[in-house]
mmCIF file of C-alpha atoms in Angstrom:
data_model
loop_
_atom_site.group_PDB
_atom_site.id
_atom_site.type_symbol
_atom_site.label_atom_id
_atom_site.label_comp_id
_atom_site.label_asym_id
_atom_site.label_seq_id
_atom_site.Cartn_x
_atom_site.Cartn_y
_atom_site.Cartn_z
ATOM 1 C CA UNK A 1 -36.403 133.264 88.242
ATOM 2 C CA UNK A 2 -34.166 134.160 91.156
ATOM 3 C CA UNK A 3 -34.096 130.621 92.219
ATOM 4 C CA UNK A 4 -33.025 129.365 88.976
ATOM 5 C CA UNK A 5 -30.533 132.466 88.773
ATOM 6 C CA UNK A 6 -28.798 131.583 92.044
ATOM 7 C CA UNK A 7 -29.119 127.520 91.074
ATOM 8 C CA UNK A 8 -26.797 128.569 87.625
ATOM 9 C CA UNK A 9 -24.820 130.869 89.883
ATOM 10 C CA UNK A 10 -23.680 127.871 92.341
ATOM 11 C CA UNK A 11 -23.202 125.811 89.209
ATOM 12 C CA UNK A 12 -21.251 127.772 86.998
ATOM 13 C CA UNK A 13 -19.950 130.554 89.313
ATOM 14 C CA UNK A 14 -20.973 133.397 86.401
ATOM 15 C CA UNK A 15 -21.912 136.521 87.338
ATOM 16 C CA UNK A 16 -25.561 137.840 87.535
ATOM 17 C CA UNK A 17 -26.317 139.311 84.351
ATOM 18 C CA UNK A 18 -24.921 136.379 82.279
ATOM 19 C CA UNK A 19 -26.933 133.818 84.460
ATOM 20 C CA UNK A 20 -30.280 136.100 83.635
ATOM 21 C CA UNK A 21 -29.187 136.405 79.673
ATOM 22 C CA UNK A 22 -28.239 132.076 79.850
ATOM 23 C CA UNK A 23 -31.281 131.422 81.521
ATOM 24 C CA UNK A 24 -33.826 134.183 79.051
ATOM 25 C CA UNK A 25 -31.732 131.699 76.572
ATOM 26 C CA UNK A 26 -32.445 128.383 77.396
ATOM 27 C CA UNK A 27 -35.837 129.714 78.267
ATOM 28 C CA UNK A 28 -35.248 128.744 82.092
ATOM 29 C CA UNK A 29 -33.511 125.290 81.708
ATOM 30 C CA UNK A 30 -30.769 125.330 83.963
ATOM 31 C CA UNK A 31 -28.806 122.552 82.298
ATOM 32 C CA UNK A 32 -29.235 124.263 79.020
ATOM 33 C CA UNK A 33 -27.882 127.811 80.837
ATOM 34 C CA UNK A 34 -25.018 125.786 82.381
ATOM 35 C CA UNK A 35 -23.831 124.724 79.029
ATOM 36 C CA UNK A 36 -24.414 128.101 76.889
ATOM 37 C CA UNK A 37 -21.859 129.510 79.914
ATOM 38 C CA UNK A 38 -19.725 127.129 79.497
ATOM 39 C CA UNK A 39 -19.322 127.824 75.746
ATOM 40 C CA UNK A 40 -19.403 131.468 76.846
ATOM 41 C CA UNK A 41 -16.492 130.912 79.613
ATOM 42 C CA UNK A 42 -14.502 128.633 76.734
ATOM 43 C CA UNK A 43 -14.406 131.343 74.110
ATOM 44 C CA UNK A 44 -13.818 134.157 76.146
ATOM 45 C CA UNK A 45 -11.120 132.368 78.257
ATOM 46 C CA UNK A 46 -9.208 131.155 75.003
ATOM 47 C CA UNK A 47 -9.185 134.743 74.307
ATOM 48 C CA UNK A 48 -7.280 135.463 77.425
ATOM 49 C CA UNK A 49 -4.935 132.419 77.445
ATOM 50 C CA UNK A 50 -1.502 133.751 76.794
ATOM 51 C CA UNK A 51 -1.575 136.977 78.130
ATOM 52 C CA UNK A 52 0.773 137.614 80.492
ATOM 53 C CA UNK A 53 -0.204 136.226 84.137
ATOM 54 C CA UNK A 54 2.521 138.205 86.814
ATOM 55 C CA UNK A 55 -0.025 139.021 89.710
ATOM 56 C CA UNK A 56 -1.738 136.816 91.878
ATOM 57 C CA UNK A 57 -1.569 135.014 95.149
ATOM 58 C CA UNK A 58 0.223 132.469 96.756
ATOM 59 C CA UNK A 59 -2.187 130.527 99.239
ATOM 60 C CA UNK A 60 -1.723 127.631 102.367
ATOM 61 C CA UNK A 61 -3.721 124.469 103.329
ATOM 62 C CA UNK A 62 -2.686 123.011 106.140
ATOM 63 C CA UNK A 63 -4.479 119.691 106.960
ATOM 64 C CA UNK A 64 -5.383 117.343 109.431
ATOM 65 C CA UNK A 65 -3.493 119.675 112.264
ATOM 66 C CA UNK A 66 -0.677 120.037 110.528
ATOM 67 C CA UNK A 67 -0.140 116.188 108.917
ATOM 68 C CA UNK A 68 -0.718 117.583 105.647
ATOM 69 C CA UNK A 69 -0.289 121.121 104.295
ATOM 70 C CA UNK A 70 -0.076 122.525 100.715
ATOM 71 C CA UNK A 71 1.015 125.940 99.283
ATOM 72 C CA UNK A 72 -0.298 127.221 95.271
ATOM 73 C CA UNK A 73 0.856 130.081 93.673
ATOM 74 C CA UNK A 74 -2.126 131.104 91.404
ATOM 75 C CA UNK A 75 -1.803 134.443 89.079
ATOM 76 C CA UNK A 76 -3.572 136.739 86.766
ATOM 77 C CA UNK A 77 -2.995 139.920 85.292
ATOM 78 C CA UNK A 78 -3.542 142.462 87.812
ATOM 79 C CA UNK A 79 -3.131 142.987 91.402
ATOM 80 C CA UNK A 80 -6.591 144.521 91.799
ATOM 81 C CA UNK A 81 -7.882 140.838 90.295
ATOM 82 C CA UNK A 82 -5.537 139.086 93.450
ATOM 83 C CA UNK A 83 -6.977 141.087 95.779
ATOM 84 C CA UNK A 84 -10.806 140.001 94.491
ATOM 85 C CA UNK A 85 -12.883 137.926 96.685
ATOM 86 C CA UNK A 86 -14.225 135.444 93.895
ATOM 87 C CA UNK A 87 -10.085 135.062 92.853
ATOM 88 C CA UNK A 88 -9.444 134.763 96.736
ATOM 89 C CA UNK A 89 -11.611 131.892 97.079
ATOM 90 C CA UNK A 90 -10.265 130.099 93.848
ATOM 91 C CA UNK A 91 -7.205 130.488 95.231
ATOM 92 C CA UNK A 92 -8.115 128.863 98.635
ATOM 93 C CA UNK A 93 -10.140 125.820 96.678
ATOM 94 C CA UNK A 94 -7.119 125.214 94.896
ATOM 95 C CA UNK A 95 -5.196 124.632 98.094
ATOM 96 C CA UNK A 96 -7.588 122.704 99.666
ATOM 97 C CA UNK A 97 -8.278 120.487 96.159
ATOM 98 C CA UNK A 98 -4.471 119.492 96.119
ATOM 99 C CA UNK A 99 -4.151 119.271 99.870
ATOM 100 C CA UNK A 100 -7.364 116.566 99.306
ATOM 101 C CA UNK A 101 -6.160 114.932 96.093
ATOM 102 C CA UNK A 102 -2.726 114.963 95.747
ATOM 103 C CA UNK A 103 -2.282 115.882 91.997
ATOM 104 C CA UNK A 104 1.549 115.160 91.045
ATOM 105 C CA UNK A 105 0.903 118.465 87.719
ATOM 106 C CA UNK A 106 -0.671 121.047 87.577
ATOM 107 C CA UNK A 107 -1.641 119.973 83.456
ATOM 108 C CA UNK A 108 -1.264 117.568 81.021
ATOM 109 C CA UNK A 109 1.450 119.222 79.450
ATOM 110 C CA UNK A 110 2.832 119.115 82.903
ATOM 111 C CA UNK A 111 3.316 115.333 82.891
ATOM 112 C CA UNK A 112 7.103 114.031 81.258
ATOM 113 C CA UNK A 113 7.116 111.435 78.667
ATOM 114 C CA UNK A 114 8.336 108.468 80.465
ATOM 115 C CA UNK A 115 5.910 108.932 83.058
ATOM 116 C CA UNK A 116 3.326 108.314 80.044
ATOM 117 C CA UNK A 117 5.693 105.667 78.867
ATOM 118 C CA UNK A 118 5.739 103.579 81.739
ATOM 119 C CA UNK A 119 2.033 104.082 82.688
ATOM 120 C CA UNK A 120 1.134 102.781 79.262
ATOM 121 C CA UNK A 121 3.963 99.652 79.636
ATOM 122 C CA UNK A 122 2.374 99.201 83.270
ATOM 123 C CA UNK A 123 -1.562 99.351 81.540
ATOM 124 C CA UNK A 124 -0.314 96.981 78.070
ATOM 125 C CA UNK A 125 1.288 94.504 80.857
ATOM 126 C CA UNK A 126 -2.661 94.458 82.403
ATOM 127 C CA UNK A 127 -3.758 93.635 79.582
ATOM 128 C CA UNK A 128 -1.589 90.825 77.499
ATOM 129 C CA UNK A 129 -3.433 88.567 75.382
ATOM 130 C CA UNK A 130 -6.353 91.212 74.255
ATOM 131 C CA UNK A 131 -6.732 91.799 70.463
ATOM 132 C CA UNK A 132 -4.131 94.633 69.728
ATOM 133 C CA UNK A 133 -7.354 97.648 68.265
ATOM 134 C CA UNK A 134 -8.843 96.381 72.177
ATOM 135 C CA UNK A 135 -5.916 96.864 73.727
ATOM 136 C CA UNK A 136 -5.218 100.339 71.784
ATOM 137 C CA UNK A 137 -9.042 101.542 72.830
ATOM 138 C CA UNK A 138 -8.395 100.762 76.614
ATOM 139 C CA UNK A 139 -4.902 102.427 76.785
ATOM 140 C CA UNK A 140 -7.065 105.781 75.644
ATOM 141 C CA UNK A 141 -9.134 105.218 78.658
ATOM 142 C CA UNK A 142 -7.156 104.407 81.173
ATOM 143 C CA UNK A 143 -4.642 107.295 79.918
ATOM 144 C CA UNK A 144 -7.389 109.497 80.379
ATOM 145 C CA UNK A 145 -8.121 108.097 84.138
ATOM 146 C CA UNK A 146 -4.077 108.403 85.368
ATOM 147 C CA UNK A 147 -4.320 112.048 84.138
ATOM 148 C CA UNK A 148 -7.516 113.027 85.868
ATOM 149 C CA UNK A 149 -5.241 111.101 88.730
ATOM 150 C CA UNK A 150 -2.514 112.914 88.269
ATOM 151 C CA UNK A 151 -3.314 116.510 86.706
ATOM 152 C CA UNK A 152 -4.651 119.138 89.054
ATOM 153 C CA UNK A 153 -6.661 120.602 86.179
ATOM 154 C CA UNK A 154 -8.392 116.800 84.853
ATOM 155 C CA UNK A 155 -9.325 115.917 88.499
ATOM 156 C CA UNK A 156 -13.222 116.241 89.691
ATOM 157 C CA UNK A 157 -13.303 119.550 91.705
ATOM 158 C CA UNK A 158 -13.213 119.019 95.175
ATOM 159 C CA UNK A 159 -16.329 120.927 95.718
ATOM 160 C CA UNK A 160 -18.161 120.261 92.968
ATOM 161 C CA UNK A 161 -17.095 116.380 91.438
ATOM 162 C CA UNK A 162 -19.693 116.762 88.249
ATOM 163 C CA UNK A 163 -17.297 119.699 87.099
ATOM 164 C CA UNK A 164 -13.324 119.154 86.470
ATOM 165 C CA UNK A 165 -11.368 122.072 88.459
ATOM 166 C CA UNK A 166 -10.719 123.084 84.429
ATOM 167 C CA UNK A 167 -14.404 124.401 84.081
ATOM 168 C CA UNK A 168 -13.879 125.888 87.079
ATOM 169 C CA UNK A 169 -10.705 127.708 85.881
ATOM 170 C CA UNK A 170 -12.428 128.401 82.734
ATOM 171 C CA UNK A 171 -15.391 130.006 84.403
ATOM 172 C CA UNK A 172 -13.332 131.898 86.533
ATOM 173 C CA UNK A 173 -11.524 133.411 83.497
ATOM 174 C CA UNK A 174 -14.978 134.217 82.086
ATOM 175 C CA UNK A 175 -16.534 135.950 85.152
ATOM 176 C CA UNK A 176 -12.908 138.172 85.958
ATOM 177 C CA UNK A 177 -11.849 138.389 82.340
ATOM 178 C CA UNK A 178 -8.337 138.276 83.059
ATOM 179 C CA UNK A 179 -6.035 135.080 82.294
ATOM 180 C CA UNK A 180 -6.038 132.838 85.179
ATOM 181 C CA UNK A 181 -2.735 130.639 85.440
ATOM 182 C CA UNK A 182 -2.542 127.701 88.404
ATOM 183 C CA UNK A 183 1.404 128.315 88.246
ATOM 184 C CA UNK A 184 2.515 125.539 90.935
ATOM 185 C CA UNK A 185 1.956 123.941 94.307
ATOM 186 C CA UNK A 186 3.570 121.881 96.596
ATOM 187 C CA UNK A 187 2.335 119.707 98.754
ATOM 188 C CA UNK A 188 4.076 118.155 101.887
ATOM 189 C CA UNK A 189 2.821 115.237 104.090
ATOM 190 C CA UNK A 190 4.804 114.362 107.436
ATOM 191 C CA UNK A 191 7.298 112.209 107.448
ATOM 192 C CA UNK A 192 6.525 111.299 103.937
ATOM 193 C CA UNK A 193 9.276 109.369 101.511
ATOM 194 C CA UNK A 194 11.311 111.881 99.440
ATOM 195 C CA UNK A 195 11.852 111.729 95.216
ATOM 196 C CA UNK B 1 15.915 135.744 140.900
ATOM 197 C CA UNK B 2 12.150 135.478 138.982
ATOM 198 C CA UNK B 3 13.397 138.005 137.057
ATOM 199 C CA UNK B 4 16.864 136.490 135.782
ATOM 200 C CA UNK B 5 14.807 132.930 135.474
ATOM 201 C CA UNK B 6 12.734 134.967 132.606
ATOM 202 C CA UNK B 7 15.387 136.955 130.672
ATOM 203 C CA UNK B 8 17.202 133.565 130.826
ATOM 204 C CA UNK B 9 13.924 131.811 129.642
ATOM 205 C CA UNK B 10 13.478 134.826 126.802
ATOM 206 C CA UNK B 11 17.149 133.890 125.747
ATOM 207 C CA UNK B 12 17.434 130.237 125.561
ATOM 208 C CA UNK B 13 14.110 128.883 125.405
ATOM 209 C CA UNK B 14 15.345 126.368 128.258
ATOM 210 C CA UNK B 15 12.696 124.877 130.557
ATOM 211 C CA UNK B 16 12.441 126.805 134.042
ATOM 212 C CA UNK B 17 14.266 124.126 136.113
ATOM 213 C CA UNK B 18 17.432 124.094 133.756
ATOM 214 C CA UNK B 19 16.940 127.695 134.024
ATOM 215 C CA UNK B 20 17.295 127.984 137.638
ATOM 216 C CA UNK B 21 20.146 125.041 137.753
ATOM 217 C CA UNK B 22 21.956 127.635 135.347
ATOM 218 C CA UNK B 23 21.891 130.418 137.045
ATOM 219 C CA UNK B 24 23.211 128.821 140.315
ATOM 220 C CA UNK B 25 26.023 127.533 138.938
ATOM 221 C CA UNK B 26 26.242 130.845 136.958
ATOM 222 C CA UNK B 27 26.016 132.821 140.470
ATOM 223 C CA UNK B 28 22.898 134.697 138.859
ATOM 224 C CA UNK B 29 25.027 136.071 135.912
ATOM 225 C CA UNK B 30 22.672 135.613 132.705
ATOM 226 C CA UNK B 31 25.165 135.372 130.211
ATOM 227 C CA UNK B 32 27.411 132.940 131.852
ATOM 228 C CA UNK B 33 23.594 130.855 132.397
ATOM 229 C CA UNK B 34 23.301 131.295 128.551
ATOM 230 C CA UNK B 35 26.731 129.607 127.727
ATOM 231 C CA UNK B 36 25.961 126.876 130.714
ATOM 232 C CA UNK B 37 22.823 126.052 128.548
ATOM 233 C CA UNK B 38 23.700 126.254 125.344
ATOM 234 C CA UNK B 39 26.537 123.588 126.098
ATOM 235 C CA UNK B 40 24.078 121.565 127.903
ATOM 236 C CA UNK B 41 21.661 121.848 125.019
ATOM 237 C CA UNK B 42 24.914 120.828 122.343
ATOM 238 C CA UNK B 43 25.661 118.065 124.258
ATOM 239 C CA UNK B 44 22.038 116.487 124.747
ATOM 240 C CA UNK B 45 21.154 117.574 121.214
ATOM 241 C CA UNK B 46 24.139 115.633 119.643
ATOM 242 C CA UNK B 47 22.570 112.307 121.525
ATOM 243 C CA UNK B 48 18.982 113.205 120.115
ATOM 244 C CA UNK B 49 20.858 113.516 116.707
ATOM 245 C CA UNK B 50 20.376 110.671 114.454
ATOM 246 C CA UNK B 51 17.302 109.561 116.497
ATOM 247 C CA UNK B 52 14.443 108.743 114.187
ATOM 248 C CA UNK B 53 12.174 111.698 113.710
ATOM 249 C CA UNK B 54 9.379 110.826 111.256
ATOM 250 C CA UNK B 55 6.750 112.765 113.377
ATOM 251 C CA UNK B 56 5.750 116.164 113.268
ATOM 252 C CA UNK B 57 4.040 119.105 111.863
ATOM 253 C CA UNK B 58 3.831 120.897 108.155
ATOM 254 C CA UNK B 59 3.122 124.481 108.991
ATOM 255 C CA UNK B 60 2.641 127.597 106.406
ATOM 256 C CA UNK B 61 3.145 131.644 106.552
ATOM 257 C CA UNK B 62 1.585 133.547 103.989
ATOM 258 C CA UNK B 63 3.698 137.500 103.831
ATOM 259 C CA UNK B 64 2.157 140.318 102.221
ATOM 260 C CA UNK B 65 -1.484 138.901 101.905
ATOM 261 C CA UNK B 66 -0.024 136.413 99.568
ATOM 262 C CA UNK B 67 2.967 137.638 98.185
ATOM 263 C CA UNK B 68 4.846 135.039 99.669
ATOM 264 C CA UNK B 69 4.630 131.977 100.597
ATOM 265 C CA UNK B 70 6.164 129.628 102.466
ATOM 266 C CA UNK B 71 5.974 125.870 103.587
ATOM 267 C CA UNK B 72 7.948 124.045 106.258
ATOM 268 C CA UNK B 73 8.261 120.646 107.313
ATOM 269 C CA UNK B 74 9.821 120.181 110.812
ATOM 270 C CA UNK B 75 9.938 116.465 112.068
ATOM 271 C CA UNK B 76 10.284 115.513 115.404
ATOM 272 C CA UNK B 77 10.044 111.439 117.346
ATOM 273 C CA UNK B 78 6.542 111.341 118.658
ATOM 274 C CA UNK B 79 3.161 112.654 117.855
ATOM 275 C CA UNK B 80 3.360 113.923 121.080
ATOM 276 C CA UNK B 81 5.784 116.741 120.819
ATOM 277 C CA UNK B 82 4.290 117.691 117.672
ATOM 278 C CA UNK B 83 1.382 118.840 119.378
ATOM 279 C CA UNK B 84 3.478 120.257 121.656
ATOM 280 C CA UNK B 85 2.865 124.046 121.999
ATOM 281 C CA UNK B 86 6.888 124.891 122.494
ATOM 282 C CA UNK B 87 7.089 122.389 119.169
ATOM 283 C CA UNK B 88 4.241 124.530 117.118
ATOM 284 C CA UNK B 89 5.737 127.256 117.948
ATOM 285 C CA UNK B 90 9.224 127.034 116.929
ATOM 286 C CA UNK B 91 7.859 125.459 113.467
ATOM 287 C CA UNK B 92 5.792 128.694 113.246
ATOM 288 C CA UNK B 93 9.245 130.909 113.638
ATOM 289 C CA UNK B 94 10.587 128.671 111.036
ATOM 290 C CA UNK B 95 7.985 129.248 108.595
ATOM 291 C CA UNK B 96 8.165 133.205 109.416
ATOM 292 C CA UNK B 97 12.033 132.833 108.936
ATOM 293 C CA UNK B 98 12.194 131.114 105.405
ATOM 294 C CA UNK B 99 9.654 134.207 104.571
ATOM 295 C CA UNK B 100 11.885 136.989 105.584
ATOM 296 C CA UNK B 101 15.226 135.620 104.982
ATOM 297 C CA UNK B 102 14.692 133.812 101.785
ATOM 298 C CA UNK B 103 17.157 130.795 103.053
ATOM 299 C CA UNK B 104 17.691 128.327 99.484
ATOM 300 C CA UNK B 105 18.364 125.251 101.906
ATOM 301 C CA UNK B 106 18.285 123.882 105.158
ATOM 302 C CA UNK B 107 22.135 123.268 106.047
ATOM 303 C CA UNK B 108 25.862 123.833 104.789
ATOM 304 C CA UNK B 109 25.860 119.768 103.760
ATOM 305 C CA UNK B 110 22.969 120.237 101.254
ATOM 306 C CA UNK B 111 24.424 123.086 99.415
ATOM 307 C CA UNK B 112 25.922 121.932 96.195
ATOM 308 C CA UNK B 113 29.368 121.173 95.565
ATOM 309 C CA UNK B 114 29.121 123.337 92.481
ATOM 310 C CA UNK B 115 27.049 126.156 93.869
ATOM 311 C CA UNK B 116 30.108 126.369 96.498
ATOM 312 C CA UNK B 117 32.900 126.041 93.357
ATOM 313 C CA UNK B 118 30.614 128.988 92.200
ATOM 314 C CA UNK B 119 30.852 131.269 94.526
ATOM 315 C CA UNK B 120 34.747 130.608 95.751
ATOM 316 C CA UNK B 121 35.277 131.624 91.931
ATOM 317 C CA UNK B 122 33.121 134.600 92.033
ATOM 318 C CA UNK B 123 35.394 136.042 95.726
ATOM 319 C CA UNK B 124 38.582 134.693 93.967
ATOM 320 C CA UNK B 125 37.700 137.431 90.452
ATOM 321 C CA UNK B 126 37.157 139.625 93.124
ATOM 322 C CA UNK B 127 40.424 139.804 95.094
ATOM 323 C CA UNK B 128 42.623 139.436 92.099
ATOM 324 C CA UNK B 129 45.897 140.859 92.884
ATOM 325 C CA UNK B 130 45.772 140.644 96.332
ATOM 326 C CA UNK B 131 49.021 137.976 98.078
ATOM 327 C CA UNK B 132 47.720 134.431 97.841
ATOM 328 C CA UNK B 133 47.752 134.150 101.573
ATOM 329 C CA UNK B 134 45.098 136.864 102.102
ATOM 330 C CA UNK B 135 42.695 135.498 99.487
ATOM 331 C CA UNK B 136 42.637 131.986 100.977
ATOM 332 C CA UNK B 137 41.539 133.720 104.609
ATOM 333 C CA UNK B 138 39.413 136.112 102.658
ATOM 334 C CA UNK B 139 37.560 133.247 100.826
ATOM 335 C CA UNK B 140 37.093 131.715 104.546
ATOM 336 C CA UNK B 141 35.377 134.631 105.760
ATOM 337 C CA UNK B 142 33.086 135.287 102.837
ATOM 338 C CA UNK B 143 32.244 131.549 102.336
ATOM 339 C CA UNK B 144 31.284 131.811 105.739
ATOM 340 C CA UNK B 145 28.960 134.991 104.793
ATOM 341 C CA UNK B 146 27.993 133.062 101.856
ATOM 342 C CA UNK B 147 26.583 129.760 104.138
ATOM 343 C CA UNK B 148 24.994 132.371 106.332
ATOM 344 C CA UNK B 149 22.862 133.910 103.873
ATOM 345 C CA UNK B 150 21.757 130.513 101.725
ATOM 346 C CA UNK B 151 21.614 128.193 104.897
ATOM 347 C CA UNK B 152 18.760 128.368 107.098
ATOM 348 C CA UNK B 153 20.291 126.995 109.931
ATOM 349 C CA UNK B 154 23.512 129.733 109.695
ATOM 350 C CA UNK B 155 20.639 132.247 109.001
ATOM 351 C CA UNK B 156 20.685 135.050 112.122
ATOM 352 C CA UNK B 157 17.238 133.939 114.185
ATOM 353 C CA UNK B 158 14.463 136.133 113.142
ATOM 354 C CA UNK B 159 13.291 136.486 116.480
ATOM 355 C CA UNK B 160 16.548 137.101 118.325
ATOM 356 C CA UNK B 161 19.259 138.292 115.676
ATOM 357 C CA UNK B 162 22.210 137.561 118.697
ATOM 358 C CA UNK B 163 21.870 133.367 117.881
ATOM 359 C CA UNK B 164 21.459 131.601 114.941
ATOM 360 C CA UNK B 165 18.718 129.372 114.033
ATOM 361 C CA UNK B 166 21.250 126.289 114.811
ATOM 362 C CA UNK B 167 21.174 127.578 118.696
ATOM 363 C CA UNK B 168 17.225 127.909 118.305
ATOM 364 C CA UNK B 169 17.366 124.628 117.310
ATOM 365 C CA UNK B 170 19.736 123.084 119.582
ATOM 366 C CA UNK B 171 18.003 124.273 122.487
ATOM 367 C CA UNK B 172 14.443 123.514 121.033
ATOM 368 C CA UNK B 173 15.802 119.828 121.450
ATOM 369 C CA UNK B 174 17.474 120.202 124.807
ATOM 370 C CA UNK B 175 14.347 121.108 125.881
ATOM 371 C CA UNK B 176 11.928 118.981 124.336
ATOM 372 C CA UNK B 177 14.319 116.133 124.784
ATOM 373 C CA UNK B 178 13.447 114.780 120.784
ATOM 374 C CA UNK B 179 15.641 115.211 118.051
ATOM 375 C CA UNK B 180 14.518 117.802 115.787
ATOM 376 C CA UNK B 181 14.839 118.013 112.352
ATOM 377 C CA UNK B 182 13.904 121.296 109.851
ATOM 378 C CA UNK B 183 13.463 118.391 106.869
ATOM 379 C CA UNK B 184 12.389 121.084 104.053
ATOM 380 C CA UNK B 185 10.542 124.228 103.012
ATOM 381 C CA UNK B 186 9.739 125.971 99.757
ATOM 382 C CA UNK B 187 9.110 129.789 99.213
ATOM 383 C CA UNK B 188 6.851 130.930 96.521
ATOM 384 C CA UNK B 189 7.131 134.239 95.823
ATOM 385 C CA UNK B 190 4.402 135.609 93.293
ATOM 386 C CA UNK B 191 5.462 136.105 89.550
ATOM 387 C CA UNK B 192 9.284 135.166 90.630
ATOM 388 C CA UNK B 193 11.168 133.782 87.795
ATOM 389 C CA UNK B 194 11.212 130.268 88.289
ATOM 390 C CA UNK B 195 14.435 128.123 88.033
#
């Protein structure tokens, strides 16, 4: 059992007790546990989503000796969460995720119209002479690709690539139970061209 | 004369040759050295200027355990001087500087025409009443005040409060013999009010 506890644990990042109660659950399939936290993590973290998010931490990555560096400003609700080791380490994965894989938002939401515009002109320009419902069904999927590209919170987490760094957030939420807010990065590389 | 060679060292950041070149010509008097070097350093930086410095390093300062943040890009010619220690250094101070002096750009010429229009209207409600005359020179002075607070490179050195980040700069390039170039920072300050 405390195999399969600390397996779930790596996986999901939960804490103790809800691995043991996931696992008594799916009567020792990990998998199973995995996605019963998950559910878990979802409802409880929709429950915090909106509360106010003031405290936190602002973190560095700096890469490759200095070629690449990053800087995230991550918050929650209280300082005694910021100064938590779990939230600490979050806060450094984030860093090193966007210092890795160059995410342009932190979410969907994030991303402005004509950027979606011209991604689906530059995708229907692929794709001329397709029947139109073909054409409509591969726009949805390669939509869906440029925002895991582009979106912090759609991209594979760097650490873990079968989990998005959302089910990360959203276990994180779960295990702290405070509202967790990726509020902005930057990310500079040397000599790079400038917007 | 060991001794001077330091203090003048401590002062200008000069290499130990120019150092004791200075001080000859100075007759040993540091502060006459000082001005020697700083108008050596002026007049080799302003060859360096214009040079092109797409080299360099992205370095990071995290204040408060993550309170603040900050992120600097300094670029410089070669990889070489980037790995410079003198280099690394000064991009360090720079990083430390944006932290505790909150600078909202890098020189006069990228403030904006309107945030200058701005604040020459804010002085001007001020001194209403006073003889035309005395506003204009009053305006002078406070812009002045005004360029010194946003503009990192006006901004009092953090190290040494007697020269400005300019001279640091100035001298960091008479030395290193590159042109220099602070290209950008950002400061994230946790649960700041974003613009």
């Amino acid at each position: 059992m405390t195999d399969l506890i600390k397996k779930l644990r790596e996986k999901t990042n939960a804490g103790i007790v809800a691995c043991q109660k996931a696992l008594k659950e799916s009567s020792g399939d990990v998998d199973k546990a995995v996605e019963i936290l998950r559910k878990q993590g979802v409802a409880l973290a929709s429950k915090k989503v909106g509360r106010a998010a003031k405290e936190g931490k602002v973190e560095s990555y700096i890469h490759l000796g200095g070629k690449i560096g990053v800087l995230v400003e991550v918050n929650c609700e209280s300082d005694f969460v910021a100064r938590n080791d779990d939230f600490k380490t979050f806060v450094k994965d984030m860093a090193m995720q966007v210092a890795a894989f160059n995410p342009m938002y932190v979410k969907k939401e994030d991303v402005p119209e004509e950027a979606v515009k011209k991604e689906t002109e530059i995708i229907k320009a692929q794709l001329s002479g397709k029947p139109a419902e073909a054409i409509n069904k591969i726009i949805d999927g390669k939509l869906a690709k440029f925002y895991e590209d582009a979106c912090l919170l759609e991209q594979p987490f760097i650490k873990d690539s079968s989990m998005k760094v959302r089910d990360i957030l959203t276990s994180m939420v779960a295990k702290i139970g405070e509202n967790i807010l990726i509020r902005r990065f930057v990310r500079f590389q040397v000599g790079e061209d400038l917007k």
